[in-house]
JSON list of N, CA and C in Angstrom, two decimals:
[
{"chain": "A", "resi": 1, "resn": "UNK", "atom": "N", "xyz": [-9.88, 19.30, -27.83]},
{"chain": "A", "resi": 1, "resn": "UNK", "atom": "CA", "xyz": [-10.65, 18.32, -27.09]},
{"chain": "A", "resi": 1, "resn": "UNK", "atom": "C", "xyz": [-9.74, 17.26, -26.46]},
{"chain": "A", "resi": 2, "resn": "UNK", "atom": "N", "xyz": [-9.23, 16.64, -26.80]},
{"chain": "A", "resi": 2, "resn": "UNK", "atom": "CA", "xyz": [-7.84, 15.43, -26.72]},
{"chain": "A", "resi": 2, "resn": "UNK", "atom": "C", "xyz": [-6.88, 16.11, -25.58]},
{"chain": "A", "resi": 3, "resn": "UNK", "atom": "N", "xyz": [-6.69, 17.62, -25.95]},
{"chain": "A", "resi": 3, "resn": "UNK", "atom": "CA", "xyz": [-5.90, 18.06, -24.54]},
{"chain": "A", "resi": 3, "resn": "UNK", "atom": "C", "xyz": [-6.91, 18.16, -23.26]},
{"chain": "A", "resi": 4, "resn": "UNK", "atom": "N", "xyz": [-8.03, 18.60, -23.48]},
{"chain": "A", "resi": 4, "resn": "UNK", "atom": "CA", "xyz": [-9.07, 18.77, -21.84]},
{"chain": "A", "resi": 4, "resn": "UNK", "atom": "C", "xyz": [-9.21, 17.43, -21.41]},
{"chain": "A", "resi": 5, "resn": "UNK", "atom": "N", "xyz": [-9.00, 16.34, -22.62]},
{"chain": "A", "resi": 5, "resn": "UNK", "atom": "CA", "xyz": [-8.82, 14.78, -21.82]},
{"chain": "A", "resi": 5, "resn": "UNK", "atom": "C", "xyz": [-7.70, 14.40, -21.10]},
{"chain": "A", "resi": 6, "resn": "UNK", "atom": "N", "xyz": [-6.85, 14.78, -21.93]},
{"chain": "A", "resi": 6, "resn": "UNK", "atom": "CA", "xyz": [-5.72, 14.36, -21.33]},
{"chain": "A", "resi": 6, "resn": "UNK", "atom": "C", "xyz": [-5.42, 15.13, -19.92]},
{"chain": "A", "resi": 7, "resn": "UNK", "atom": "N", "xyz": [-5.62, 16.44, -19.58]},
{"chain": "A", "resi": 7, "resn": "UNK", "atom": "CA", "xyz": [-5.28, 16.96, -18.52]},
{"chain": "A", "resi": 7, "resn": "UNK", "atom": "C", "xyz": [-6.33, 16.11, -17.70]},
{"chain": "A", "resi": 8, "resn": "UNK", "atom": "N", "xyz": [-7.56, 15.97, -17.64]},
{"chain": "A", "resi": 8, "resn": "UNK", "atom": "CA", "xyz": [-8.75, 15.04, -17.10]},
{"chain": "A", "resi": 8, "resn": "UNK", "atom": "C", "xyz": [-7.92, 13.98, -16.47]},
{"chain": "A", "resi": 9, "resn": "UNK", "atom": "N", "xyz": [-7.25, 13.30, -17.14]},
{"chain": "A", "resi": 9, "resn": "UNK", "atom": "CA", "xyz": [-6.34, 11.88, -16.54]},
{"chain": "A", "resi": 9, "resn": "UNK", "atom": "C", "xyz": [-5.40, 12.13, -16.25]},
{"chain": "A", "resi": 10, "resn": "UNK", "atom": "N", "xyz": [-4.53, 13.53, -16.38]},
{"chain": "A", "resi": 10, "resn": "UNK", "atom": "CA", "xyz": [-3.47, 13.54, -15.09]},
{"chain": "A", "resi": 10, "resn": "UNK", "atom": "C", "xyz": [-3.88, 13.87, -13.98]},
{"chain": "A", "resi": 11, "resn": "UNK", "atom": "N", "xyz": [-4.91, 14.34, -14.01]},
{"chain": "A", "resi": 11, "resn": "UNK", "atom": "CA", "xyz": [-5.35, 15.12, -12.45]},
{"chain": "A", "resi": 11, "resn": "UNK", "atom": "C", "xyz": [-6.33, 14.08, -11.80]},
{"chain": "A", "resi": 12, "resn": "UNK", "atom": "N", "xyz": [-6.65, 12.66, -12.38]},
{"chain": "A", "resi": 12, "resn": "UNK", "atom": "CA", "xyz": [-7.34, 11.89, -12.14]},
{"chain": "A", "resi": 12, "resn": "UNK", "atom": "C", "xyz": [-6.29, 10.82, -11.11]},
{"chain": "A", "resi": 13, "resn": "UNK", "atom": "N", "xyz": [-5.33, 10.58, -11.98]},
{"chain": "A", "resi": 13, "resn": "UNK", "atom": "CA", "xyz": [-4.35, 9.59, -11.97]},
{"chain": "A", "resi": 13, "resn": "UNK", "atom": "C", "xyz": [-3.26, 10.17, -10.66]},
{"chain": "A", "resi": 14, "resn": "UNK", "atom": "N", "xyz": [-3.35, 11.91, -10.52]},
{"chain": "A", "resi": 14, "resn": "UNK", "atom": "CA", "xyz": [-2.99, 12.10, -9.88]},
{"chain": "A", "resi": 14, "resn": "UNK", "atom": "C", "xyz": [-3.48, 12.00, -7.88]},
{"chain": "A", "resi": 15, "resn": "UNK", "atom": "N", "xyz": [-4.77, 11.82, -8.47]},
{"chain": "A", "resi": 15, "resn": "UNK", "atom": "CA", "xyz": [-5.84, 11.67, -7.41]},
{"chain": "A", "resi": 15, "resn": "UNK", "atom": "C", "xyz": [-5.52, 10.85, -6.43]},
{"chain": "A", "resi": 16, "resn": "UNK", "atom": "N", "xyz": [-5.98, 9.80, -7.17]},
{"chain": "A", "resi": 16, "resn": "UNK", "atom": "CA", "xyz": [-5.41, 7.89, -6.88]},
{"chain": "A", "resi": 16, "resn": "UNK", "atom": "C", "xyz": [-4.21, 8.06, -6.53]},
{"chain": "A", "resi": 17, "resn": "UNK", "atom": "N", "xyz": [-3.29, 8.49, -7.25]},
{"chain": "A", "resi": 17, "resn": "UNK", "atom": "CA", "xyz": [-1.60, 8.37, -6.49]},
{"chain": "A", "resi": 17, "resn": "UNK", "atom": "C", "xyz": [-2.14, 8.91, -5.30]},
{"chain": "A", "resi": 18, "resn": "UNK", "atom": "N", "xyz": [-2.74, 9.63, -4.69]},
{"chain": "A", "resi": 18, "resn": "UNK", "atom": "CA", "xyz": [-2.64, 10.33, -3.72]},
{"chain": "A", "resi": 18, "resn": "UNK", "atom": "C", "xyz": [-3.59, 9.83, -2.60]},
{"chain": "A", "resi": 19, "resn": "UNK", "atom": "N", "xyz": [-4.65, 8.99, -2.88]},
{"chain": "A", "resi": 19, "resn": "UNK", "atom": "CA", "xyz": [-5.51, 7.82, -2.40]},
{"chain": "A", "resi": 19, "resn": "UNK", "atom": "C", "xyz": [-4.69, 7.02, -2.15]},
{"chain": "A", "resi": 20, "resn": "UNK", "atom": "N", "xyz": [-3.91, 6.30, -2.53]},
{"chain": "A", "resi": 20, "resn": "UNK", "atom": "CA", "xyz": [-3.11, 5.12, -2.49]},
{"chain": "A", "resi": 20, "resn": "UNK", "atom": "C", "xyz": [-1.86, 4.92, -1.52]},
{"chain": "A", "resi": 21, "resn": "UNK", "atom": "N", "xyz": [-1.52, 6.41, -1.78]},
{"chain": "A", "resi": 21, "resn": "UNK", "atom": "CA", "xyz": [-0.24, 6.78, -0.36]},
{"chain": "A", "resi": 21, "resn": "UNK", "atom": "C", "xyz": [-0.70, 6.98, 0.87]},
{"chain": "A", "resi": 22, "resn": "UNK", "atom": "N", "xyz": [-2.14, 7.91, 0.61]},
{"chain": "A", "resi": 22, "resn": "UNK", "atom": "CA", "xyz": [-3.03, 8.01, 2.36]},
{"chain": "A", "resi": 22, "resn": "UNK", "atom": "C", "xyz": [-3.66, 6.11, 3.11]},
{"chain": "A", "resi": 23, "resn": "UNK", "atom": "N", "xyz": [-3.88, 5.70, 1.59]},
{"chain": "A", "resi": 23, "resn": "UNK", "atom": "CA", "xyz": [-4.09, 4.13, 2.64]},
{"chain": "A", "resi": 23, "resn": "UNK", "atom": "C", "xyz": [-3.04, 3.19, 2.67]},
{"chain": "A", "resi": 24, "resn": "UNK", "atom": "N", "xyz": [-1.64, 3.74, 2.45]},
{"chain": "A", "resi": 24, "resn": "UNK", "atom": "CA", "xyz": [-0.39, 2.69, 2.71]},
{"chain": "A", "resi": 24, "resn": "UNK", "atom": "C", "xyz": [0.05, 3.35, 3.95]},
{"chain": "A", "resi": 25, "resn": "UNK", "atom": "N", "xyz": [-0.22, 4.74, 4.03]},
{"chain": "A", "resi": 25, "resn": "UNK", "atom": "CA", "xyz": [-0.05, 5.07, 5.48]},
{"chain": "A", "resi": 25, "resn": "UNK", "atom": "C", "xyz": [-0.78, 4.88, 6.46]},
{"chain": "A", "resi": 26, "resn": "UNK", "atom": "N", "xyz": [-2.21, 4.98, 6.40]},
{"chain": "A", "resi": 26, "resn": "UNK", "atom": "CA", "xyz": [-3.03, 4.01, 7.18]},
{"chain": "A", "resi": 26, "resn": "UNK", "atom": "C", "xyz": [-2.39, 2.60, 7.23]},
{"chain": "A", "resi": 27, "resn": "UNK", "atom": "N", "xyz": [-2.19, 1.84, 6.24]},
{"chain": "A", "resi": 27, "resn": "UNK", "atom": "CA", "xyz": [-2.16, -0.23, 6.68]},
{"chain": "A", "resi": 27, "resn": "UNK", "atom": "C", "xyz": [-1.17, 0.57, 7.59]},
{"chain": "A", "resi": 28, "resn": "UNK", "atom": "N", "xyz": [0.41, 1.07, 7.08]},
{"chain": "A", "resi": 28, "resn": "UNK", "atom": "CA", "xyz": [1.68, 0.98, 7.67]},
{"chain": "A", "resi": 28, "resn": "UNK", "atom": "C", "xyz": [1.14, 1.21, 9.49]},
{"chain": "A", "resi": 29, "resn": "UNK", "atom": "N", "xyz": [0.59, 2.08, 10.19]},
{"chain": "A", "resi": 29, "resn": "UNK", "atom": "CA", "xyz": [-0.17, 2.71, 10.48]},
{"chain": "A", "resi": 29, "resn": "UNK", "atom": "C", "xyz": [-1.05, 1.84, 11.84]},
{"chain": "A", "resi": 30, "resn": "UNK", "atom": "N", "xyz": [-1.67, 1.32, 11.20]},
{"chain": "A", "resi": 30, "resn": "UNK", "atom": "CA", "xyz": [-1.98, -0.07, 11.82]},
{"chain": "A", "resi": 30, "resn": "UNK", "atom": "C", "xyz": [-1.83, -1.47, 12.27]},
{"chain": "A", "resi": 31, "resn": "UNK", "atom": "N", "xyz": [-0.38, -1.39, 11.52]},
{"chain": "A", "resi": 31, "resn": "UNK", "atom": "CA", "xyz": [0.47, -2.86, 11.83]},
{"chain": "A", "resi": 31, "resn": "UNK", "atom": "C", "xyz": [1.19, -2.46, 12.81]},
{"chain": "A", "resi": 32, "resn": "UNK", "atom": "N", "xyz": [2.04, -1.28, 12.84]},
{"chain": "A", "resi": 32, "resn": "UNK", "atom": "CA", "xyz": [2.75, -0.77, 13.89]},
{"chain": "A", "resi": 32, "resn": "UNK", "atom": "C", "xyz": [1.98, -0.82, 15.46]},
{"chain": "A", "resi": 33, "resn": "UNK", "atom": "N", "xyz": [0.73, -0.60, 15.23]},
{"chain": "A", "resi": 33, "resn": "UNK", "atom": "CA", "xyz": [0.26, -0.14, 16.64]},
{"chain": "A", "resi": 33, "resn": "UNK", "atom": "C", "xyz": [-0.48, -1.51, 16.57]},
{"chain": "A", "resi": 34, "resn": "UNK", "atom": "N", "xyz": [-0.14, -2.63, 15.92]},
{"chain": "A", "resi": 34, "resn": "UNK", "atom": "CA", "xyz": [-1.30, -3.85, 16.55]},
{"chain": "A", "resi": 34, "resn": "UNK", "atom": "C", "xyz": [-0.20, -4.86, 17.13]},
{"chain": "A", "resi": 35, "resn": "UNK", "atom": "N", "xyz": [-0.53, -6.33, 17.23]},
{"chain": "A", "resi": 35, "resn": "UNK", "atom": "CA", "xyz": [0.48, -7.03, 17.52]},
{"chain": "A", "resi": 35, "resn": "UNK", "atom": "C", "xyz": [1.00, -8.09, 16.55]},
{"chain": "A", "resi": 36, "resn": "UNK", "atom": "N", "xyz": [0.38, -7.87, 15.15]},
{"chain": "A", "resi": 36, "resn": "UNK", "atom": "CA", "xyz": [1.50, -8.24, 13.98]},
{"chain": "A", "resi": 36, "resn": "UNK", "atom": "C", "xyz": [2.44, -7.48, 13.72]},
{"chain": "A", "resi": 37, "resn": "UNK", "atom": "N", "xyz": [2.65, -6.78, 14.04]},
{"chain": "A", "resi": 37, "resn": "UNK", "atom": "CA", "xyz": [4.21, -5.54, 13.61]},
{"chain": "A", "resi": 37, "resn": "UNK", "atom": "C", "xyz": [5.15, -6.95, 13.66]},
{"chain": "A", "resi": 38, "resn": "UNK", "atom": "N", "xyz": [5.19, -7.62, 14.64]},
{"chain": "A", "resi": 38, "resn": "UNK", "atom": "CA", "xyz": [6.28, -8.61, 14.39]},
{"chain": "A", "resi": 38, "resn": "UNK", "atom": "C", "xyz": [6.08, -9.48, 13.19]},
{"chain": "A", "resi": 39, "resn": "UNK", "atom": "N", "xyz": [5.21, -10.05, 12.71]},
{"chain": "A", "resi": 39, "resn": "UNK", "atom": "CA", "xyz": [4.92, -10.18, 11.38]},
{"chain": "A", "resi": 39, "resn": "UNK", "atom": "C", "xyz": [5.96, -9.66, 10.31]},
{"chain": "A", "resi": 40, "resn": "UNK", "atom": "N", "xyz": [5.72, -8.74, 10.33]},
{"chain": "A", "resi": 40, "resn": "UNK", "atom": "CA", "xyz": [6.43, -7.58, 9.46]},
{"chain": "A", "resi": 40, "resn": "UNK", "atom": "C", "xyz": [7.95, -7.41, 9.66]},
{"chain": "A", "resi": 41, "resn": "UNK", "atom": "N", "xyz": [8.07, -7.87, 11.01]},
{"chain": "A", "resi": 41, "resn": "UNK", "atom": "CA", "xyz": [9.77, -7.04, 11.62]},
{"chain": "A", "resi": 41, "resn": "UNK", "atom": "C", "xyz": [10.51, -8.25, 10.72]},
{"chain": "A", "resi": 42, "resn": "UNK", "atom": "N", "xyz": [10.27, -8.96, 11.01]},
{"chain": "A", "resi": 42, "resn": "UNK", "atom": "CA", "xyz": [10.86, -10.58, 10.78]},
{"chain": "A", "resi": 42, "resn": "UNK", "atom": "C", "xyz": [11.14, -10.43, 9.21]},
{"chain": "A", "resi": 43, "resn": "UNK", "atom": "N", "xyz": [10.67, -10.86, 7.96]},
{"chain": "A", "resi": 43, "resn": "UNK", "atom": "CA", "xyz": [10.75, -10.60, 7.17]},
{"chain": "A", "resi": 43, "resn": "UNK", "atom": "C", "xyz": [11.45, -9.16, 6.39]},
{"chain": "A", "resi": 44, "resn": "UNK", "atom": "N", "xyz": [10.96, -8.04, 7.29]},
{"chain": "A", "resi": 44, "resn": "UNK", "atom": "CA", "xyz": [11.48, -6.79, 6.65]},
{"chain": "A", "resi": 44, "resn": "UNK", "atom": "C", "xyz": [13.65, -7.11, 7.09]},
{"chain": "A", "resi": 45, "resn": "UNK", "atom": "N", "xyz": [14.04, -7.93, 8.14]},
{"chain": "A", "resi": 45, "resn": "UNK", "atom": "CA", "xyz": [14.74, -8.20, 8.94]},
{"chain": "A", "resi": 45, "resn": "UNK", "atom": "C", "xyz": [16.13, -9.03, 7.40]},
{"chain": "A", "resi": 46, "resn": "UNK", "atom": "N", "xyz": [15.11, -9.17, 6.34]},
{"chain": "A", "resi": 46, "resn": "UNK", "atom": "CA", "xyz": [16.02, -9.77, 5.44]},
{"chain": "A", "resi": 46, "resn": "UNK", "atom": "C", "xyz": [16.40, -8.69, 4.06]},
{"chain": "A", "resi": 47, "resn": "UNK", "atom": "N", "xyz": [17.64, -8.20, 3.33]},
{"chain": "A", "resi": 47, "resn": "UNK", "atom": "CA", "xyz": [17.65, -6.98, 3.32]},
{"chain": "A", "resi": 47, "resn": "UNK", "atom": "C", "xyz": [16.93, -7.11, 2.36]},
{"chain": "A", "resi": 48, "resn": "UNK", "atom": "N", "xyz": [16.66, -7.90, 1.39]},
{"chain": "A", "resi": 48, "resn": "UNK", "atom": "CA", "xyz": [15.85, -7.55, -0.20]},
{"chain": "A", "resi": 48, "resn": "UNK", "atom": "C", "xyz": [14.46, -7.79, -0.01]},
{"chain": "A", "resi": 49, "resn": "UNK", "atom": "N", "xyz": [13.85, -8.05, 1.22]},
{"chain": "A", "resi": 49, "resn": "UNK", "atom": "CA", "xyz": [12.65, -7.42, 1.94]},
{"chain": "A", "resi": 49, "resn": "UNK", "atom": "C", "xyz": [11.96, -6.60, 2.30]},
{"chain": "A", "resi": 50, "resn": "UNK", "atom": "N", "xyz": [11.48, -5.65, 1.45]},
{"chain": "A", "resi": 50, "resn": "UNK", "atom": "CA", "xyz": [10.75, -4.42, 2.03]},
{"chain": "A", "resi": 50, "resn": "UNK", "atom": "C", "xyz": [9.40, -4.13, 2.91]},
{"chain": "A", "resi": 51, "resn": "UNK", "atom": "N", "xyz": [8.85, -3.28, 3.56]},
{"chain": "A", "resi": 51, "resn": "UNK", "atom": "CA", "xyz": [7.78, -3.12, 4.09]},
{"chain": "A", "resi": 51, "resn": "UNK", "atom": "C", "xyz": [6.73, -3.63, 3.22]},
{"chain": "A", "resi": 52, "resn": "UNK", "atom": "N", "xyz": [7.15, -3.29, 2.30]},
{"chain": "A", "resi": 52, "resn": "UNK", "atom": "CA", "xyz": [5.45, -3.39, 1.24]},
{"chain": "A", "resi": 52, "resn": "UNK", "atom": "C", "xyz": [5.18, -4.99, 1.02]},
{"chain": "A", "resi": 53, "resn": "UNK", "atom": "N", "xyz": [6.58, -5.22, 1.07]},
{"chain": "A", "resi": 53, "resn": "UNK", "atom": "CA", "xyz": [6.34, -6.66, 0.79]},
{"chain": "A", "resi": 53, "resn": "UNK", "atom": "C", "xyz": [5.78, -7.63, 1.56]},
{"chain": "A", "resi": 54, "resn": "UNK", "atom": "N", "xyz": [7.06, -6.89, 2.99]},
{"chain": "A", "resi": 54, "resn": "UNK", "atom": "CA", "xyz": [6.35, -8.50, 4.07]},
{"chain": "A", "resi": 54, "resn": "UNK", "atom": "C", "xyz": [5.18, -7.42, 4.21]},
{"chain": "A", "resi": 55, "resn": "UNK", "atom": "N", "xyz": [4.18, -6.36, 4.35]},
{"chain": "A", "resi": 55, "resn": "UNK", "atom": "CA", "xyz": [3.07, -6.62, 4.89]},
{"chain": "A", "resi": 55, "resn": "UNK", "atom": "C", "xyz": [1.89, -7.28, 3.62]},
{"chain": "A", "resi": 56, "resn": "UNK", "atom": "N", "xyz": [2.33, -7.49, 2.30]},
{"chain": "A", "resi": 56, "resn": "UNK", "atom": "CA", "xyz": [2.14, -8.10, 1.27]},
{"chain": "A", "resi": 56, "resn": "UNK", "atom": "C", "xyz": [2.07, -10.08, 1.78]},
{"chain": "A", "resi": 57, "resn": "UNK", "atom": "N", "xyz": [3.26, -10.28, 2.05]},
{"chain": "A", "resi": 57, "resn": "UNK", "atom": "CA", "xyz": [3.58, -11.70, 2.63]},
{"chain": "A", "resi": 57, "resn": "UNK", "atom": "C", "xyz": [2.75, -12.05, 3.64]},
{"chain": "A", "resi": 58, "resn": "UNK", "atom": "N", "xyz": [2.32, -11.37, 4.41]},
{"chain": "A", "resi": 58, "resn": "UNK", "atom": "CA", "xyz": [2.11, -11.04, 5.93]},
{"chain": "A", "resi": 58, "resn": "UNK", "atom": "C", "xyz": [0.05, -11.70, 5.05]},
{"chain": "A", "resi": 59, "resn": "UNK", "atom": "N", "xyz": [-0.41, -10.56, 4.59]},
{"chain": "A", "resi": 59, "resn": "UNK", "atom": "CA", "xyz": [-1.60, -10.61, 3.82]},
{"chain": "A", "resi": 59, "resn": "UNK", "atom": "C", "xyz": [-2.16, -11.91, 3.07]},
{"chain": "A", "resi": 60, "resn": "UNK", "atom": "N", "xyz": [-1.09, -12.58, 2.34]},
{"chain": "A", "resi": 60, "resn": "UNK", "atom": "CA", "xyz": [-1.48, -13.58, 1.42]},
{"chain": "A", "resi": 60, "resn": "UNK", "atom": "C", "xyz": [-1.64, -14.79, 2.67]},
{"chain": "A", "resi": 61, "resn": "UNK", "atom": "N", "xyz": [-0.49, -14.88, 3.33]},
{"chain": "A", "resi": 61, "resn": "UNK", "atom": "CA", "xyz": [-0.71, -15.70, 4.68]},
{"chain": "A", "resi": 61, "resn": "UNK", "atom": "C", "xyz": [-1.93, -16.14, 5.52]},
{"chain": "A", "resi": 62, "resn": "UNK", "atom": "N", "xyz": [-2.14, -15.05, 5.64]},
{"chain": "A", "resi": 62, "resn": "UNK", "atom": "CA", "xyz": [-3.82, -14.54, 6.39]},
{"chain": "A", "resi": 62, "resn": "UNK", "atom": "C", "xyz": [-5.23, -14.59, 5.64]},
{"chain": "A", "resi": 63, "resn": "UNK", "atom": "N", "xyz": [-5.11, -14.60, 4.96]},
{"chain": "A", "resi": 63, "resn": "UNK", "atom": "CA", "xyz": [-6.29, -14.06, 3.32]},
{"chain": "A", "resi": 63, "resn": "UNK", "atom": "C", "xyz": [-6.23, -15.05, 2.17]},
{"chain": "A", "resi": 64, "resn": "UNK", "atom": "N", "xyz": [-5.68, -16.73, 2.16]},
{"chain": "A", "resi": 64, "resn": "UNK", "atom": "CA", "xyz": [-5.77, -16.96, 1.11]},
{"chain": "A", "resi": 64, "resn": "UNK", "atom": "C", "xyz": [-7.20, -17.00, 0.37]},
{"chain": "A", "resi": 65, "resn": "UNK", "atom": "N", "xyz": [-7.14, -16.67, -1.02]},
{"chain": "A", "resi": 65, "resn": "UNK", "atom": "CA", "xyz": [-8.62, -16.95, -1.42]},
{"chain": "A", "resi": 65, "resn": "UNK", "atom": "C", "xyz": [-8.33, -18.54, -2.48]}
]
């Protein structure tokens, strides 16, 4: 029983990983083709800056709650 669970949550977990990469390629996706990409250039422009981040930076900017 404990193993049909456990396979249950890799193939679950594997799901979501795979949800999660189709909508980082969508945002990525959509910044490129709008006119915040510069948003993004600027920041990514510093090297310990990654994409994820400035469009992370980019987000909190825009969205505080």
């Amino acid at each position: 029983m404990k193993d049909k669970i456990l396979v249950q949550n890799i193939k679950e977990l594997q799901f979501l990983q795979q949800q999660l990469e189709e909508y980082e390629k969508m945002v990525k996706e959509y910044y490129k083709c709008s006119t915040i990409n510069l948003d993004i250039e600027i920041p990514t422009s510093i090297p310990v800056i990654g994409e994820k981040s400035a469009m992370r930076l980019r987000s909190w900017r825009y969205f505080k709650i």
